CSV table of C-alpha atoms and ligand atoms in Angstrom, one decimal:
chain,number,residue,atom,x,y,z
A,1,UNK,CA,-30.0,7.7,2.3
A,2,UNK,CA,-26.8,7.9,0.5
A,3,UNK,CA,-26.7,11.4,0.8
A,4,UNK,CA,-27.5,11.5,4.3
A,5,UNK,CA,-25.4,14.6,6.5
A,6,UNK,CA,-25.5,12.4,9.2
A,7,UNK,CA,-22.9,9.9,7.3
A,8,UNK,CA,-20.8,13.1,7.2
A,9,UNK,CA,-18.8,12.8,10.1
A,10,UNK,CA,-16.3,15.7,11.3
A,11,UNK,CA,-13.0,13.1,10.8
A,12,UNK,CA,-13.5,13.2,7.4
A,13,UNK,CA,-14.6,9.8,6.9
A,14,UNK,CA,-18.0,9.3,4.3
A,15,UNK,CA,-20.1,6.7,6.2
A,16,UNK,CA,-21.6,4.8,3.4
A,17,UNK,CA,-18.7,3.5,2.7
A,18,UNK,CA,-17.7,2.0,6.0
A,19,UNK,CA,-17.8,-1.7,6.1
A,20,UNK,CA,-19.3,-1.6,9.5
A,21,UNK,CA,-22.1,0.6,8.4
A,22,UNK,CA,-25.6,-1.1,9.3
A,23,UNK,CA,-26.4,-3.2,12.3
A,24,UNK,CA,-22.9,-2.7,14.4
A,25,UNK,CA,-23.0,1.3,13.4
A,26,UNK,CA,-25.9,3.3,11.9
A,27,UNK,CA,-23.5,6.1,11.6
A,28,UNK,CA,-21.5,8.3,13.2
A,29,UNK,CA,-24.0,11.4,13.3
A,30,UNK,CA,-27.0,8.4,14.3
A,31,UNK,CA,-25.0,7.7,17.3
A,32,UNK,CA,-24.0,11.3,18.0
A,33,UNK,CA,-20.0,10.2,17.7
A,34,UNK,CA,-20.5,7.4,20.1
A,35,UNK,CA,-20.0,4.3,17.5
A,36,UNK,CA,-18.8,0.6,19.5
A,37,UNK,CA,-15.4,0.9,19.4
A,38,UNK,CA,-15.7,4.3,22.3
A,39,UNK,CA,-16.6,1.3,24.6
A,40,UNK,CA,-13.8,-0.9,23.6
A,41,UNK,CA,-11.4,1.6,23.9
A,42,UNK,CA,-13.0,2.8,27.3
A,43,UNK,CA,-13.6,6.1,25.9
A,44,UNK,CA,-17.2,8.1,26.1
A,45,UNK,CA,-17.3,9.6,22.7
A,46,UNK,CA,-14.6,10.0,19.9
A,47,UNK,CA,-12.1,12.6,20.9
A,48,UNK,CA,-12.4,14.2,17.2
A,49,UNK,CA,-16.2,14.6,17.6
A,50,UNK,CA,-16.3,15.9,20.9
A,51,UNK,CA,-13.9,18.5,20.4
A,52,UNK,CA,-15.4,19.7,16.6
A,53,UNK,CA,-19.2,19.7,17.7
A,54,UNK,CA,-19.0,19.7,21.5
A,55,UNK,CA,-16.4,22.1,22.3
A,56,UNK,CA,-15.5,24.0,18.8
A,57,UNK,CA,-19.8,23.8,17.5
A,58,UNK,CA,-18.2,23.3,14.2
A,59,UNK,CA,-19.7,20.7,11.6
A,60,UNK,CA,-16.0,19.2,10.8
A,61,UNK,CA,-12.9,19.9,11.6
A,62,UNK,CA,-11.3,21.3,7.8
A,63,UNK,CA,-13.3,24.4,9.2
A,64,UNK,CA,-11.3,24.7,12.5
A,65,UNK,CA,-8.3,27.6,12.5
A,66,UNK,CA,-6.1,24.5,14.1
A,67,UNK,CA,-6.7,21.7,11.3
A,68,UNK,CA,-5.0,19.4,10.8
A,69,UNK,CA,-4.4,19.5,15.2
A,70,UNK,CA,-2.6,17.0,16.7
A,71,UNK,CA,-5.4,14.8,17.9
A,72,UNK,CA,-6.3,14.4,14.1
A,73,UNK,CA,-3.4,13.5,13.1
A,74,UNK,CA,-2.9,11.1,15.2
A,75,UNK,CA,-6.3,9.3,15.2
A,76,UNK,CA,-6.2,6.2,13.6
A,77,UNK,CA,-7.6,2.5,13.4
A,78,UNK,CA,-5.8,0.3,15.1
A,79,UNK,CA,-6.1,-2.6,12.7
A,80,UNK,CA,-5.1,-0.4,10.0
A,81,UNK,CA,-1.2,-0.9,9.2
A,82,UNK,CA,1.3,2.1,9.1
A,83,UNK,CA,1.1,2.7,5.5
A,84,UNK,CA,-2.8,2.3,4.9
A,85,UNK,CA,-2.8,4.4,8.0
A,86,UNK,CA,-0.9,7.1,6.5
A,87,UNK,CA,-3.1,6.8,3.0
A,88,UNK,CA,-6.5,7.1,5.4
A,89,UNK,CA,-5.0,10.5,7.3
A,90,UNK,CA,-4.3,11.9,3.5
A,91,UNK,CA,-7.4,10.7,2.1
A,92,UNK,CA,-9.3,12.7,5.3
A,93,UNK,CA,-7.4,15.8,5.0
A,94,UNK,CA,-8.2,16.1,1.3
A,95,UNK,CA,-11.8,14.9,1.7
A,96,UNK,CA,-12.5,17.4,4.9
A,97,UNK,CA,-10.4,20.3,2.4
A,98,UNK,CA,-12.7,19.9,-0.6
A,99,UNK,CA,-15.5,19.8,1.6
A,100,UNK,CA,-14.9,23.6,3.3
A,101,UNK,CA,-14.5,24.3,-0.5
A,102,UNK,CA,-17.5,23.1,-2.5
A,103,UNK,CA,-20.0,22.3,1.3
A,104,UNK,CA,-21.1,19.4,2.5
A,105,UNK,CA,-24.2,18.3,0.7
A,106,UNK,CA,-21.8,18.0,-2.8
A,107,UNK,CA,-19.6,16.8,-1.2
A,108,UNK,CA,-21.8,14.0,-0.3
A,109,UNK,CA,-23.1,14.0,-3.9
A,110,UNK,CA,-19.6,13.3,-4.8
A,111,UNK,CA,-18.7,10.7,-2.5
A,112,UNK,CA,-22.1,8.9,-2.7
A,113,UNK,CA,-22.7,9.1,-6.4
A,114,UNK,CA,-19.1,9.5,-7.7
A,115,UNK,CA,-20.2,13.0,-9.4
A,116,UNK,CA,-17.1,15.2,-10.3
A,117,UNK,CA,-17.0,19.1,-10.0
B,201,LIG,S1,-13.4,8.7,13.9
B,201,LIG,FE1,-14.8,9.7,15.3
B,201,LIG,S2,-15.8,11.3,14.0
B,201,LIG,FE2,-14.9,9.9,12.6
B,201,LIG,S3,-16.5,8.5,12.1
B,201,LIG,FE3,-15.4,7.6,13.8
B,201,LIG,S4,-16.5,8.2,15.6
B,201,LIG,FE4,-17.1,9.5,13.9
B,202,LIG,S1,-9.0,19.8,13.9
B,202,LIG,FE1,-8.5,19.2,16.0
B,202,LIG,S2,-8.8,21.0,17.3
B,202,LIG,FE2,-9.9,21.3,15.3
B,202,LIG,S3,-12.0,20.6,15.7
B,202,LIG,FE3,-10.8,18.9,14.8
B,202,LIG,S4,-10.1,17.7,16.6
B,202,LIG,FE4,-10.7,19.8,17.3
């Protein structure tokens, strides 16, 4: 479901439009911020979920007093090169900005069906 919170990850991200969406992820709320790469990188769960929902109990981290924090600004994707790096970390911020300001659900309606408000 396109509009599905659980594709609403606290990084800022919108699932449904991850590549790896489907059988290597089912999304990062389906796998309670656990996705494959934790295990690559020897991690147990993504260092920007962990601290939003396990530590903070917020639902993404443009509600936290301390956003943009370190951490998040310095998670990226390693196969990602500096510059499309730098576009992704902009693209979050504004994403997880517009998303204190109009909620989650249209902000999913937005991302999903490319609605404008
Ligand atoms: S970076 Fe972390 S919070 Fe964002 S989608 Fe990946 S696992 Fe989830
Ligand atoms: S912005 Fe940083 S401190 Fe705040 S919830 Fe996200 S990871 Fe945690």
């Amino acid at each position: 479901m396109a509009n599905d919170p659980k594709y609403a990850p606290v990084c800022g991200i919108y699932c449904g439009s991850c590549e790896l969406l489907g059988p290597q992820c089912r999304g990062c709320g389906y796998v309670e911020g656990k996705p494959f790469w934790t295990a690559q990188m020897e991690v147990k769960v993504c260092p920007l979920h962990d601290c939003c929902r396990n530590s903070r109990r917020l639902e993404h981290c443009g509600l936290c007093a301390d956003f943009p924090c370190p951490v998040f600004l310095e998670m990226r994707d390693p196969a990602m090169s500096d510059e499309e790096a730098r576009k992704a970390l902009e693209a979050r911020q504004a994403g997880l900005r517009r998303r204190k300001r109009i909620g989650t659900q249209r902000w999913l309606a937005e991302v999903a069906g490319g609605e404008k408000g």
